C-alpha positions as YAML, in Angstrom:
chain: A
units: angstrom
residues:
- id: 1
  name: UNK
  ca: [0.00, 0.00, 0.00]
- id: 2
  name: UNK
  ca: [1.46, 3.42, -1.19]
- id: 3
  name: UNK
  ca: [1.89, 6.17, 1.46]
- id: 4
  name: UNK
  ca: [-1.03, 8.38, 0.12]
- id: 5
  name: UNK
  ca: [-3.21, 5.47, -0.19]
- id: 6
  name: UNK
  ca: [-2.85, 4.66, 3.48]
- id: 7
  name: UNK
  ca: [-3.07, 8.68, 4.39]
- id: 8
  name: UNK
  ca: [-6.61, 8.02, 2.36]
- id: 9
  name: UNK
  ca: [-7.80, 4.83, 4.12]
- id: 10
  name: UNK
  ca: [-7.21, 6.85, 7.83]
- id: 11
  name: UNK
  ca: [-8.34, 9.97, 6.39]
- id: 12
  name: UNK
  ca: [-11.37, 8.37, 5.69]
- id: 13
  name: UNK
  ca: [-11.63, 6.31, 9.16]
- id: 14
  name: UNK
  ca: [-11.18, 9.87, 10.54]
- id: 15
  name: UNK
  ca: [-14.11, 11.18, 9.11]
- id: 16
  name: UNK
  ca: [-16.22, 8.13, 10.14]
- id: 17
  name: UNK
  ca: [-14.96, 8.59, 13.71]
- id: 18
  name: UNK
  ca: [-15.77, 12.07, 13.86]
- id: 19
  name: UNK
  ca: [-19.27, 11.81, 12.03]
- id: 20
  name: UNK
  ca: [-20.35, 8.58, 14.24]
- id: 21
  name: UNK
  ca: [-19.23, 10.60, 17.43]
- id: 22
  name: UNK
  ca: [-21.59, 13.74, 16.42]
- id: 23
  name: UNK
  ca: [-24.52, 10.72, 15.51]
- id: 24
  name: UNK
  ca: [-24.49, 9.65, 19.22]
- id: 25
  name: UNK
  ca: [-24.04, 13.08, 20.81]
- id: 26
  name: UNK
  ca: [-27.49, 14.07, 18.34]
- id: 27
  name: UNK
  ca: [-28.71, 11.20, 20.33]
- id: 28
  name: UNK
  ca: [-27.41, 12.41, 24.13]
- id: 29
  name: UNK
  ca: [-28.47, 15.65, 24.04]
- id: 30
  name: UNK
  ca: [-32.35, 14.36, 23.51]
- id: 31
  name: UNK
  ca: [-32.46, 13.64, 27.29]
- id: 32
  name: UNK
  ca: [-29.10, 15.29, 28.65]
- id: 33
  name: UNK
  ca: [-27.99, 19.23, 28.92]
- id: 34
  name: UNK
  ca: [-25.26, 19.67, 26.21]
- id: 35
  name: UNK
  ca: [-22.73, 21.26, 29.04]
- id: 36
  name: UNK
  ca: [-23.22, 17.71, 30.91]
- id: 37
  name: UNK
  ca: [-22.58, 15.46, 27.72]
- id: 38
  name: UNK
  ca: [-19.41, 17.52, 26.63]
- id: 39
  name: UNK
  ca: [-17.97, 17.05, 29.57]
- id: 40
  name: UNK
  ca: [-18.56, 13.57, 30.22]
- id: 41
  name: UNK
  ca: [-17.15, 12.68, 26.77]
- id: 42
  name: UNK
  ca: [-14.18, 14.70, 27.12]
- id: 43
  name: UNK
  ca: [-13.11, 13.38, 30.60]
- id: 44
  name: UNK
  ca: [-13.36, 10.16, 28.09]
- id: 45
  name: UNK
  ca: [-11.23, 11.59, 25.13]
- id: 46
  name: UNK
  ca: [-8.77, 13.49, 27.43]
- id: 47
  name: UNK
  ca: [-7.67, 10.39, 29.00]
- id: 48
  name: UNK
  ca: [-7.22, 8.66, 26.08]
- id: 49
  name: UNK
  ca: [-5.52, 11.50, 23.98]
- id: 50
  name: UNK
  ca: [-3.32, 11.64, 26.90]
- id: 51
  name: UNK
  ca: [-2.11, 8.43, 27.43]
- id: 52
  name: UNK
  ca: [-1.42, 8.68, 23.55]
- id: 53
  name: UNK
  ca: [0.42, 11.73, 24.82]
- id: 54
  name: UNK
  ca: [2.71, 10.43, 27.32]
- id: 55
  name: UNK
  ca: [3.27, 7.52, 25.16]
- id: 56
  name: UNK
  ca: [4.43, 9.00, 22.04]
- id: 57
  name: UNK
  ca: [6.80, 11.27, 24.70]
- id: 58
  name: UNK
  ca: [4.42, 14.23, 23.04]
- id: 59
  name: UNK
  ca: [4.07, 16.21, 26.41]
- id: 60
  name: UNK
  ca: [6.24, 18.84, 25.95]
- id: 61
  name: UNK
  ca: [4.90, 21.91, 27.33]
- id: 62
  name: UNK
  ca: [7.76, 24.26, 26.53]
- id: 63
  name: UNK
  ca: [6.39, 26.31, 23.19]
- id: 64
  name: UNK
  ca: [7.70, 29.92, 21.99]
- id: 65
  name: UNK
  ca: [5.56, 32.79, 23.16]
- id: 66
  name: UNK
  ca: [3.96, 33.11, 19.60]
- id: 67
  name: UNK
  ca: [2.84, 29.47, 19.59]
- id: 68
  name: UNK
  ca: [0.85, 29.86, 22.34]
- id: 69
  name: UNK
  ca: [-0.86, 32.80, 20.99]
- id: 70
  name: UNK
  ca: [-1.77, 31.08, 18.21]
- id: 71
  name: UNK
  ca: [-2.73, 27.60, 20.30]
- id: 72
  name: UNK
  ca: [-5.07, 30.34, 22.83]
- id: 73
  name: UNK
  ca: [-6.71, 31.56, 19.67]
- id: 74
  name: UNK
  ca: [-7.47, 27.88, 18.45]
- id: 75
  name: UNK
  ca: [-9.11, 27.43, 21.53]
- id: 76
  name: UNK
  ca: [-11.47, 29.58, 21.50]
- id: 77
  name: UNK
  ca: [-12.19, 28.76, 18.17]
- id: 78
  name: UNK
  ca: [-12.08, 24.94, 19.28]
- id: 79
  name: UNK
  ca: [-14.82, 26.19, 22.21]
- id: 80
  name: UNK
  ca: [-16.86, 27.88, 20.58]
- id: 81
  name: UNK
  ca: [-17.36, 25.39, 17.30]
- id: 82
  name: UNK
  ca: [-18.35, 22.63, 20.02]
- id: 83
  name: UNK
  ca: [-21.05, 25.02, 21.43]
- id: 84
  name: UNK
  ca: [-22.41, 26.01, 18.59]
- id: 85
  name: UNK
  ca: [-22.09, 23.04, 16.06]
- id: 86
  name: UNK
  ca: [-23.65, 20.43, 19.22]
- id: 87
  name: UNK
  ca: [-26.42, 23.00, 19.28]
- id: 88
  name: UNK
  ca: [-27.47, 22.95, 16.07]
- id: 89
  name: UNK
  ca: [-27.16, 19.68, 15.85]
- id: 90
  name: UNK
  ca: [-29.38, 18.80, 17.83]
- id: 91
  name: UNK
  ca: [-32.49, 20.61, 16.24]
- id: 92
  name: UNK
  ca: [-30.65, 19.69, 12.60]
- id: 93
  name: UNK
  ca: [-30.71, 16.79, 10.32]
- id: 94
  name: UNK
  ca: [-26.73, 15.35, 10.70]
- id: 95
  name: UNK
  ca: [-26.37, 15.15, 6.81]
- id: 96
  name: UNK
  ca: [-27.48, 18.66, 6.88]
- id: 97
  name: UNK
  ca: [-25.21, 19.97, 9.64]
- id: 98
  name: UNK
  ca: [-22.22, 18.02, 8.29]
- id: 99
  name: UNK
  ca: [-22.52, 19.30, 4.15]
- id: 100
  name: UNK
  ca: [-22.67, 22.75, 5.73]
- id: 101
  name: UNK
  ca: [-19.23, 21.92, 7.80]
- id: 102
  name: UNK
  ca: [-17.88, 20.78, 4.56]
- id: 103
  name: UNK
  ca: [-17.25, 24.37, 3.14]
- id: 104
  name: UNK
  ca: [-14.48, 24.68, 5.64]
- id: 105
  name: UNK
  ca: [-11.58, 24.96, 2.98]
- id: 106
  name: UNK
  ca: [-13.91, 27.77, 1.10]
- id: 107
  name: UNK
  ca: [-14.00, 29.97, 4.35]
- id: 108
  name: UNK
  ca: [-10.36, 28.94, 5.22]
- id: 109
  name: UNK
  ca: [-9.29, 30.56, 2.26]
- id: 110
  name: UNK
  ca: [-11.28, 33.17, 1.72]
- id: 111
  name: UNK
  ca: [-10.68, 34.25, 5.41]
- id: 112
  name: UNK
  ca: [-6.56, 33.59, 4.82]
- id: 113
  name: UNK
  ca: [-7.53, 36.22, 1.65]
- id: 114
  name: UNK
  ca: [-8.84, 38.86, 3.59]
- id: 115
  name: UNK
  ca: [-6.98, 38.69, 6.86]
- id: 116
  name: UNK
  ca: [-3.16, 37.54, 5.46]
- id: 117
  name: UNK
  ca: [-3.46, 38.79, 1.70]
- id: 118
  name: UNK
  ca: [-2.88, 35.31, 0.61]
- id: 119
  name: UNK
  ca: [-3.61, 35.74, -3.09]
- id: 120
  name: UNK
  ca: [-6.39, 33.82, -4.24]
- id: 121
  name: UNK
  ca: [-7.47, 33.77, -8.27]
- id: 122
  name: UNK
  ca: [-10.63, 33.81, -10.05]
- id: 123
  name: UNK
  ca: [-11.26, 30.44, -10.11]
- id: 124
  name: UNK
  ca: [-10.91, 29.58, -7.02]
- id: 125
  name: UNK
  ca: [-13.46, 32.61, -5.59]
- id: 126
  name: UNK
  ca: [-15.68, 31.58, -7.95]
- id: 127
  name: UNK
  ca: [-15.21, 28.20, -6.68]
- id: 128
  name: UNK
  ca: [-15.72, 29.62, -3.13]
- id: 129
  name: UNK
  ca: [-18.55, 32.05, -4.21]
- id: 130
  name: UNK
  ca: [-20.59, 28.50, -5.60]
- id: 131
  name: UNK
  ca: [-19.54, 27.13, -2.58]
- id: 132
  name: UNK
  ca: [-21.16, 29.54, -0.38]
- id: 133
  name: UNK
  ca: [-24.50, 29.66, -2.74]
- id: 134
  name: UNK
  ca: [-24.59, 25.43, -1.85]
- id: 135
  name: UNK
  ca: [-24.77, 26.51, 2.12]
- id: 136
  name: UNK
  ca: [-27.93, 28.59, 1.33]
- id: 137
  name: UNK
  ca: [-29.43, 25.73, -0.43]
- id: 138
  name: UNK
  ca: [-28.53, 23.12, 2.30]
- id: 139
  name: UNK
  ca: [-29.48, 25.82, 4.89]
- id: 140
  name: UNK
  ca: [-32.99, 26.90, 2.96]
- id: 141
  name: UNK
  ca: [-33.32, 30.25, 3.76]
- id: 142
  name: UNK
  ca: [-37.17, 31.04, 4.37]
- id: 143
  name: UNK
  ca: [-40.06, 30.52, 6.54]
- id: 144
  name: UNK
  ca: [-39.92, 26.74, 6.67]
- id: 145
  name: UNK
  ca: [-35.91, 25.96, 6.34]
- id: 146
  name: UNK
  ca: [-34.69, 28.75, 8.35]
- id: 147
  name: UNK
  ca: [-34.84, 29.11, 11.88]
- id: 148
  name: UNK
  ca: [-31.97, 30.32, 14.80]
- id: 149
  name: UNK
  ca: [-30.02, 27.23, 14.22]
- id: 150
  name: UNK
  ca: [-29.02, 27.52, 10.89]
- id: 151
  name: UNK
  ca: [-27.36, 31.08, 12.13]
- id: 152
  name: UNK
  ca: [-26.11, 28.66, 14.72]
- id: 153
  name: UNK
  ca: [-24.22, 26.27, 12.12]
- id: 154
  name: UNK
  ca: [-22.87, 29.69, 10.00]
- id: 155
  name: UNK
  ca: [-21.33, 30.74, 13.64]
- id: 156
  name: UNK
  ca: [-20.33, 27.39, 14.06]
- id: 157
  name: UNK
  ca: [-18.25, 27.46, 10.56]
- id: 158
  name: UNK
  ca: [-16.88, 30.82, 11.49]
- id: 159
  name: UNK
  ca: [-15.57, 29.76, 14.82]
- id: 160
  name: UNK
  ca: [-14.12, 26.34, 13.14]
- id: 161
  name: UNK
  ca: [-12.32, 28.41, 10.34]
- id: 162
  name: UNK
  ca: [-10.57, 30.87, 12.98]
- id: 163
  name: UNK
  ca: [-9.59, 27.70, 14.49]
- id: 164
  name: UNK
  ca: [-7.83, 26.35, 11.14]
- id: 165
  name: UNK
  ca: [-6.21, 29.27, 10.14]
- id: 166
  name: UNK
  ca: [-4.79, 29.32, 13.59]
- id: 167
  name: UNK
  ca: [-3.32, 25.95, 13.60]
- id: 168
  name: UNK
  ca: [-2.38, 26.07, 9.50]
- id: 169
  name: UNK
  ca: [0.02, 29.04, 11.42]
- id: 170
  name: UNK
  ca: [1.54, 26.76, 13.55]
- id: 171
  name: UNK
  ca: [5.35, 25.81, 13.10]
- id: 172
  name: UNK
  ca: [6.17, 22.14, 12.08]
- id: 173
  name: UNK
  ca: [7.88, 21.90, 15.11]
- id: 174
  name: UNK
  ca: [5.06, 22.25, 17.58]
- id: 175
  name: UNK
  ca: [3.52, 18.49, 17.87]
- id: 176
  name: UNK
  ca: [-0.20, 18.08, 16.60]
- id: 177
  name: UNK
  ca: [-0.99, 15.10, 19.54]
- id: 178
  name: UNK
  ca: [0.43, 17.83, 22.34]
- id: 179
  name: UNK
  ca: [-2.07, 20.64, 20.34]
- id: 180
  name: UNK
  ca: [-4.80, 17.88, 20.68]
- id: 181
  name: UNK
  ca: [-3.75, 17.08, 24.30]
- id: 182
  name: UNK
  ca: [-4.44, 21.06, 25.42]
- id: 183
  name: UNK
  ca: [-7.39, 21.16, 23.29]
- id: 184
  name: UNK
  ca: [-9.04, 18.06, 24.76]
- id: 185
  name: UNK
  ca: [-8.19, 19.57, 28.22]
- id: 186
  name: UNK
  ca: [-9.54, 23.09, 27.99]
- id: 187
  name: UNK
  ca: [-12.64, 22.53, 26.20]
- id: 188
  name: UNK
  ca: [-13.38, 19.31, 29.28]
- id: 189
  name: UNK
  ca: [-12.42, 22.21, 31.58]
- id: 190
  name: UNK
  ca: [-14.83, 25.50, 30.23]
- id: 191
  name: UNK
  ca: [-17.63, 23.02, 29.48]
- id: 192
  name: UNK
  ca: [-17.25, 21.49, 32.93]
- id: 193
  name: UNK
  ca: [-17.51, 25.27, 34.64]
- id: 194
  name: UNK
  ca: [-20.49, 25.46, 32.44]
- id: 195
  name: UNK
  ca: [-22.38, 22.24, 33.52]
- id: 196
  name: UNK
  ca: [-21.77, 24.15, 37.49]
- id: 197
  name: UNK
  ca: [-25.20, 25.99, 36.96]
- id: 198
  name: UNK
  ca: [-27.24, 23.02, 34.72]
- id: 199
  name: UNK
  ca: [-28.82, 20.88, 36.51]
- id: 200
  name: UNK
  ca: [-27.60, 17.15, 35.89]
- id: 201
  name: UNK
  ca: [-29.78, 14.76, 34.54]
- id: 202
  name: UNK
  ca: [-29.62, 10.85, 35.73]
- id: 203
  name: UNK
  ca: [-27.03, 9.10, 32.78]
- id: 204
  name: UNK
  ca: [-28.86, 5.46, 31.77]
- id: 205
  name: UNK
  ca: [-26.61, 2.70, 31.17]
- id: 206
  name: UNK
  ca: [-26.91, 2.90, 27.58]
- id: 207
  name: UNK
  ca: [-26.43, 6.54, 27.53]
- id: 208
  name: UNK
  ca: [-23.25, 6.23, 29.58]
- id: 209
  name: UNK
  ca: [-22.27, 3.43, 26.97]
- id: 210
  name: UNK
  ca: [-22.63, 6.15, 23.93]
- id: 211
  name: UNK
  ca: [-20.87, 8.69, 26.26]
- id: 212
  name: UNK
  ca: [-17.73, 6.22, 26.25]
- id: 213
  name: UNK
  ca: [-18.40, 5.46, 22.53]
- id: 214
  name: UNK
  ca: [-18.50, 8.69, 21.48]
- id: 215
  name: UNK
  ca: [-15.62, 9.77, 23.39]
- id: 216
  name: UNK
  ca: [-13.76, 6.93, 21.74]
- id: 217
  name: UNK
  ca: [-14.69, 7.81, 18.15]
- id: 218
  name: UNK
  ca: [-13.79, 11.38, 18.95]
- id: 219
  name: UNK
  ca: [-10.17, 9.66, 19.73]
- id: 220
  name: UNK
  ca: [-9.90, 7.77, 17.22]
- id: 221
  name: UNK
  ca: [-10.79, 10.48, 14.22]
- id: 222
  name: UNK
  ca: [-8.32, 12.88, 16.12]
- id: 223
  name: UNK
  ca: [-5.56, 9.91, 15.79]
- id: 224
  name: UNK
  ca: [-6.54, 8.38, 12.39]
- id: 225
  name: UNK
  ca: [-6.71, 12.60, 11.35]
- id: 226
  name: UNK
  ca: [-2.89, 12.86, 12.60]
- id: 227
  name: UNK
  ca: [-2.07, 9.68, 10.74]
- id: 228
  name: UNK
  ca: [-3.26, 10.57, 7.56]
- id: 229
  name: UNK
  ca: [-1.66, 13.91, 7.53]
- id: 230
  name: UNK
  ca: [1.41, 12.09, 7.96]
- id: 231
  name: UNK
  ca: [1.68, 9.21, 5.65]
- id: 232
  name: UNK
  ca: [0.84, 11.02, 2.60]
- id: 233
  name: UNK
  ca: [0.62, 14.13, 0.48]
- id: 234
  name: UNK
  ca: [-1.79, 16.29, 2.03]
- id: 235
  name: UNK
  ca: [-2.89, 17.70, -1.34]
- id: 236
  name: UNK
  ca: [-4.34, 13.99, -1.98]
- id: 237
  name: UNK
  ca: [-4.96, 12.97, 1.38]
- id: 238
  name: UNK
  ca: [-7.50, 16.34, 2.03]
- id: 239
  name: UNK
  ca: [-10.25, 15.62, -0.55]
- id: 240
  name: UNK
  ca: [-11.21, 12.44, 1.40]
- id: 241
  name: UNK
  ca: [-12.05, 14.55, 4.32]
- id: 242
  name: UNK
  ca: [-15.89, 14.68, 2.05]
- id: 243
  name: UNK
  ca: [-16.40, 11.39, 2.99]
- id: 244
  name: UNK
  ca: [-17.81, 12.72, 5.70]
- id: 245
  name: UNK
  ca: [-20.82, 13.57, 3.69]
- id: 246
  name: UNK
  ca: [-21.26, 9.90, 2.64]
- id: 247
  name: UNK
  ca: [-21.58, 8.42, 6.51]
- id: 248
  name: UNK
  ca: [-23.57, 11.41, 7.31]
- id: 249
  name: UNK
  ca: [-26.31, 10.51, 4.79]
- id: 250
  name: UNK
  ca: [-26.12, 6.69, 6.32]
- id: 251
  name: UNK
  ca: [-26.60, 7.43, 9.82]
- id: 252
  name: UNK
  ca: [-28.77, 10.27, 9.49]
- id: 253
  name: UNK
  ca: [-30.95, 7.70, 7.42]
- id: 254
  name: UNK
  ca: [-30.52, 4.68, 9.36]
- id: 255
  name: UNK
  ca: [-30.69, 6.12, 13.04]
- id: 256
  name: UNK
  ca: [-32.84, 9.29, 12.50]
- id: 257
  name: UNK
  ca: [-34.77, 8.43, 9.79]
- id: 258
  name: UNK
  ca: [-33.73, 11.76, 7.64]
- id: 259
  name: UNK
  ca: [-33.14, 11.81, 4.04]
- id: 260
  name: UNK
  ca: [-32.41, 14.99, 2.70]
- id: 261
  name: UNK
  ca: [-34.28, 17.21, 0.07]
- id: 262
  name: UNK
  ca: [-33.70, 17.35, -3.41]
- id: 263
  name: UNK
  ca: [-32.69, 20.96, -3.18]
- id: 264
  name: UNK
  ca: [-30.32, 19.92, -0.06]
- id: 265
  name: UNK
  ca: [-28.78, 17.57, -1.93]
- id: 266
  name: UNK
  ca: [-28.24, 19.66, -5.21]
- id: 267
  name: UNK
  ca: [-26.67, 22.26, -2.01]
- id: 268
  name: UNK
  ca: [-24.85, 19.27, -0.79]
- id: 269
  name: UNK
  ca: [-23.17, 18.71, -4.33]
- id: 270
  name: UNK
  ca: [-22.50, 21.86, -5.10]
- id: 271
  name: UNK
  ca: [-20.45, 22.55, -1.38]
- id: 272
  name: UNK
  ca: [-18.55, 19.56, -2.09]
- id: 273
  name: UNK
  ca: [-17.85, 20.01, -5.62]
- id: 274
  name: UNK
  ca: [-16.50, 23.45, -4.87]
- id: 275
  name: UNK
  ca: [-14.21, 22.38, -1.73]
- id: 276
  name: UNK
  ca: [-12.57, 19.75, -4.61]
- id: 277
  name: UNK
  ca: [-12.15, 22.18, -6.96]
- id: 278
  name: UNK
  ca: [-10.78, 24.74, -4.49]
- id: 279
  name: UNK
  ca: [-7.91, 21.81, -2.86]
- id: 280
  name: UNK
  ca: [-7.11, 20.85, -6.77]
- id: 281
  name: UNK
  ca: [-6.32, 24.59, -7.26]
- id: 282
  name: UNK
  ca: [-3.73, 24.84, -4.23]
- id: 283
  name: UNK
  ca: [-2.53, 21.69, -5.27]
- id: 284
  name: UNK
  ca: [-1.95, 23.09, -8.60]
- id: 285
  name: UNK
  ca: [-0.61, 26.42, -7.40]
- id: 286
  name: UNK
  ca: [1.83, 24.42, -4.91]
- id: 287
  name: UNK
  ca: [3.46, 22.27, -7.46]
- id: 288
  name: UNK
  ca: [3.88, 25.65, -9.87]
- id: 289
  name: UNK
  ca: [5.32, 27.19, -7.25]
- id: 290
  name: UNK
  ca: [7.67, 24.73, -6.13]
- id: 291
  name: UNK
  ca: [8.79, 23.91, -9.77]
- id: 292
  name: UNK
  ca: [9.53, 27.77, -10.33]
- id: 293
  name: UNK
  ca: [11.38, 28.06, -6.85]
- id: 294
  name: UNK
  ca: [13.45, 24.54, -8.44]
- id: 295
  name: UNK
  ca: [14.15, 26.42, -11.93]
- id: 296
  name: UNK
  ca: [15.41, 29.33, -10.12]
- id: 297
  name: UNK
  ca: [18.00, 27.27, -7.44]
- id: 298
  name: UNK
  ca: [19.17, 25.53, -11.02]
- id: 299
  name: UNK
  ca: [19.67, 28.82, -12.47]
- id: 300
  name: UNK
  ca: [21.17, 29.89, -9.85]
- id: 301
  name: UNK
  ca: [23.99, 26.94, -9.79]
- id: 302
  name: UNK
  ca: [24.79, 28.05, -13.21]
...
């Protein structure tokens, strides 16, 4: 098995970790305050991620100042996705919730456009500009479609996109499981504060059996997500991230009995068309750039 086909197979386990995770916390936060069921998985998660940690020797705590600006900033971006993205999950179909999370790399680089004049051509706004029309489908804006929690899944993009440009600014050298580590911890921590004032609900035995499950699957997309990123080329490891999409539309079918419209789905195709388009582009514009930076060292030798 070739390196980026193995990055594909664990980017794609990643996805199905993360989407089966969000299927069973849908399911938790029927009967259980959303404060509670955060924190109860991520006592779960952070004890996994950090035996991972301590493990893989990973818990090194001593970062440049700069870093942990950057790792603050993530977060709160990090915080405030779970908040927002659990909400509207909970009053939103998952297939819907998840195509709307899959126009990440649009607002990633449109944001990196605006805020660090990364140059970004016609194509690929155009690409981002369809993209964005595909969230209004999926999202439906009108009497019927669109309520308080669709505004909730926009903030929940915005606050997931501050958290990727934060950690695409990251040096090589700071270790993704020790970034994971701190994340797992602080957003265990704030949503534990927050459960202080809910009051607690009784946890069944098969609720506290999807707490640990979901907890796990949380683990194991954060792990299979590191793998990936390091066995292959990103450019052609990324694109399976849309996979997502796929067990979305199987659980949200098989466990909630939701099948999404034809317009949705027209919305779903067009957000993940776009996000393709928009990762071939940087592939493209990566490879041109790296050939012209090789033409010049030759030149230079001559």
């Amino acid at each position: 098995m070739s390196d980026n086909m193995r990055g594909a197979l664990f980017m794609m386990l990643s996805m199905a970790g993360f989407t089966i995770s969000d299927s069973l916390m849908k399911q938790l936060t029927v009967d259980l305050p959303l404060s509670q069921v955060i924190l109860l998985r991520g006592i779960v998660t952070t004890a996994l991620t950090l035996g991972l940690a301590w493990r893989m020797g990973a818990l090194r705590m001593a970062l440049p100042r700069r870093e942990w600006g950057l790792v603050f900033w993530r977060l709160v971006g990090e915080i405030g996705a779970a908040y927002f993205f659990l909400t509207a999950l909970k009053y939103m179909p998952l297939a819907n919730m998840t195509a709307v999370m899959q126009s990440l790399p649009l607002t990633v680089t449109l944001a990196a456009a605006v805020l660090f004049r990364e140059p970004v051509g016609w194509r690929r706004m155009g690409a981002i500009l369809a993209g964005l029309f595909g969230v209004v489908l999926i999202l439906q804006p009108g009497p019927e479609g669109f309520n308080h929690y669709s505004i909730y899944a926009l903030v929940a993009v915005g606050f997931v996109t501050l958290r990727d440009l934060c950690t695409r600014r990251l040096s090589r050298e700071t270790p993704s499981l020790l970034v994971t580590v701190i994340t797992a911890v602080a957003v265990t921590g704030v949503f534990g504060v927050v459960s202080i004032g809910v009051e607690w609900q009784p946890v069944g035995g098969v609720q506290s059996a999807q707490l640990v499950a979901s907890g796990s699957f949380v683990f194991v997309g954060y792990l299979c997500a590191i793998t990936a990123m390091r066995s292959g080329d990103i450019a052609v490891v990324s694109p399976f991230r849309y996979t997502a999409l796929i067990w979305a539309l199987m659980l949200g079918w098989l466990v909630f009995g939701d099948w999404p419209s034809g317009v949705t789905m027209l919305g779903v195709m067009i957000v993940a068309g776009s996000g393709l388009y928009t990762l071939y582009r940087e592939r493209q514009l990566r490879i041109r750039t790296e050939q012209l930076a090789a033409r010049s060292g030759s030149t230079r030798g001559i």
